[in-house]
């Protein structure tokens, strides 16, 4: 599984990297702008990420805007639904507006922080990534 973690909090990045690295290649970005730079350098659909873990509250570009940009980029690459990244929003926000807003922008799952290994693995199984 090829994973991109987009998270501005250093401790959260390290924790998620530790949880996900046993399952494959893991890259990290500190914010949405950095992540989009990484994603725009991918020109071959087979190099696309299987999983993107995306925080909502980040400087420079929030997670909702980043999510919209990722899905637009997937459209521009003509990625088929099965080839698109599964995107899990990972955030401290649990209000209905944040949750519903993320799903309206086509996230695949939503985990309220703190991200616990059991919760994350449950979502990965649910998304057929494990």
CSV table of C-alpha atoms in Angstrom, one decimal:
chain,number,residue,atom,x,y,z
A,1,UNK,CA,0.0,0.0,0.0
A,2,UNK,CA,1.4,3.4,-1.0
A,3,UNK,CA,0.4,6.1,1.5
A,4,UNK,CA,0.6,9.9,1.8
A,5,UNK,CA,0.1,11.5,5.2
A,6,UNK,CA,-0.8,15.2,5.0
A,7,UNK,CA,-0.5,16.5,8.6
A,8,UNK,CA,0.9,19.7,10.0
A,9,UNK,CA,1.5,18.4,13.5
A,10,UNK,CA,4.9,16.7,13.8
A,11,UNK,CA,3.8,14.2,16.5
A,12,UNK,CA,0.8,13.1,14.6
A,13,UNK,CA,2.9,12.6,11.4
A,14,UNK,CA,5.3,10.4,13.3
A,15,UNK,CA,2.6,8.4,15.0
A,16,UNK,CA,0.7,7.8,11.7
A,17,UNK,CA,3.9,6.9,9.9
A,18,UNK,CA,4.7,4.3,12.5
A,19,UNK,CA,1.2,2.8,12.3
A,20,UNK,CA,1.2,2.7,8.5
A,21,UNK,CA,4.8,1.8,7.5
A,22,UNK,CA,4.4,-1.9,8.2
A,23,UNK,CA,1.8,-2.0,5.3
A,24,UNK,CA,3.9,-0.3,2.6
A,25,UNK,CA,5.6,2.9,1.4
A,26,UNK,CA,4.7,6.0,3.4
A,27,UNK,CA,5.4,9.6,2.5
A,28,UNK,CA,4.6,12.7,4.5
A,29,UNK,CA,3.7,16.3,3.7
A,30,UNK,CA,3.3,19.1,6.3
A,31,UNK,CA,0.4,20.9,4.5
A,32,UNK,CA,-1.9,20.9,1.5
A,33,UNK,CA,0.4,22.9,-0.7
A,34,UNK,CA,3.3,20.6,-0.2
A,35,UNK,CA,1.1,17.6,-0.8
A,36,UNK,CA,-0.3,18.9,-4.0
A,37,UNK,CA,3.3,19.6,-5.2
A,38,UNK,CA,4.1,15.9,-4.5
A,39,UNK,CA,0.9,14.7,-6.3
A,40,UNK,CA,1.4,17.0,-9.3
A,41,UNK,CA,4.7,15.3,-10.0
A,42,UNK,CA,3.0,11.9,-10.5
A,43,UNK,CA,2.2,11.4,-14.1
A,44,UNK,CA,1.7,7.6,-14.2
A,45,UNK,CA,-1.6,6.3,-12.7
A,46,UNK,CA,0.3,3.2,-11.3
A,47,UNK,CA,2.4,5.6,-9.1
A,48,UNK,CA,-0.7,7.2,-7.5
A,49,UNK,CA,-1.3,6.7,-3.8
A,50,UNK,CA,-3.6,4.0,-2.5
A,51,UNK,CA,-4.3,5.9,0.7
A,52,UNK,CA,-4.1,9.6,1.7
A,53,UNK,CA,-4.6,10.5,5.4
A,54,UNK,CA,-5.6,14.2,5.4
A,55,UNK,CA,-5.9,16.6,8.3
A,56,UNK,CA,-8.5,19.4,8.1
A,57,UNK,CA,-7.0,22.1,10.1
A,58,UNK,CA,-3.7,23.1,8.5
A,59,UNK,CA,-1.9,26.3,7.6
A,60,UNK,CA,-1.6,27.6,4.1
A,61,UNK,CA,-4.3,25.3,2.7
A,62,UNK,CA,-6.9,23.5,4.8
A,63,UNK,CA,-7.9,19.9,4.4
A,64,UNK,CA,-11.2,20.6,2.6
A,65,UNK,CA,-9.5,22.7,-0.1
A,66,UNK,CA,-6.7,20.1,-0.4
A,67,UNK,CA,-9.3,17.3,-0.8
A,68,UNK,CA,-11.1,19.2,-3.6
A,69,UNK,CA,-7.7,19.8,-5.3
A,70,UNK,CA,-6.7,16.1,-5.0
A,71,UNK,CA,-10.0,15.0,-6.5
A,72,UNK,CA,-9.6,17.5,-9.4
A,73,UNK,CA,-6.1,16.3,-10.0
A,74,UNK,CA,-7.4,12.7,-10.2
A,75,UNK,CA,-10.0,13.8,-12.7
A,76,UNK,CA,-7.3,15.5,-14.8
A,77,UNK,CA,-5.3,12.3,-14.8
A,78,UNK,CA,-8.4,10.4,-15.9
A,79,UNK,CA,-8.0,8.0,-12.9
A,80,UNK,CA,-10.8,5.4,-12.8
A,81,UNK,CA,-12.8,5.2,-9.5
A,82,UNK,CA,-10.9,2.1,-8.5
A,83,UNK,CA,-7.5,3.8,-9.1
A,84,UNK,CA,-8.3,6.9,-7.0
A,85,UNK,CA,-6.8,7.3,-3.6
A,86,UNK,CA,-8.9,6.3,-0.6
A,87,UNK,CA,-8.9,9.5,1.5
A,88,UNK,CA,-9.3,9.4,5.3
A,89,UNK,CA,-9.8,12.7,7.0
A,90,UNK,CA,-8.0,12.7,10.3
A,91,UNK,CA,-9.0,15.6,12.5
A,92,UNK,CA,-9.9,16.9,15.9
A,93,UNK,CA,-13.1,18.3,14.4
A,94,UNK,CA,-16.1,16.2,15.1
A,95,UNK,CA,-18.9,18.7,14.3
A,96,UNK,CA,-21.5,17.6,11.7
A,97,UNK,CA,-20.5,20.5,9.4
A,98,UNK,CA,-16.9,19.3,9.1
A,99,UNK,CA,-17.9,15.6,8.7
A,100,UNK,CA,-20.6,16.2,6.2
A,101,UNK,CA,-18.5,18.8,4.3
A,102,UNK,CA,-15.7,16.2,4.0
A,103,UNK,CA,-18.0,13.5,2.6
A,104,UNK,CA,-19.5,16.0,0.2
A,105,UNK,CA,-16.1,16.7,-1.2
A,106,UNK,CA,-15.6,12.9,-1.7
A,107,UNK,CA,-13.5,11.7,1.2
A,108,UNK,CA,-13.9,8.0,1.9
A,109,UNK,CA,-13.6,7.9,5.7
A,110,UNK,CA,-13.3,10.2,8.7
A,111,UNK,CA,-11.4,9.6,11.9
A,112,UNK,CA,-11.6,11.9,14.9
A,113,UNK,CA,-8.2,12.4,16.6
A,114,UNK,CA,-6.5,11.1,18.5
A,115,UNK,CA,-5.9,8.5,15.7
A,116,UNK,CA,-5.7,5.1,17.4
A,117,UNK,CA,-4.2,2.1,15.7
A,118,UNK,CA,-7.3,-0.1,16.1
A,119,UNK,CA,-9.6,2.7,14.6
A,120,UNK,CA,-7.2,3.2,11.7
A,121,UNK,CA,-6.8,-0.5,10.9
A,122,UNK,CA,-10.6,-0.9,11.1
A,123,UNK,CA,-11.1,1.8,8.5
A,124,UNK,CA,-8.3,0.4,6.2
A,125,UNK,CA,-10.1,-3.0,6.3
A,126,UNK,CA,-13.5,-1.3,5.6
A,127,UNK,CA,-11.9,0.4,2.6
A,128,UNK,CA,-10.4,-2.9,1.4
A,129,UNK,CA,-6.9,-1.6,1.7
A,130,UNK,CA,-5.9,-4.5,4.1
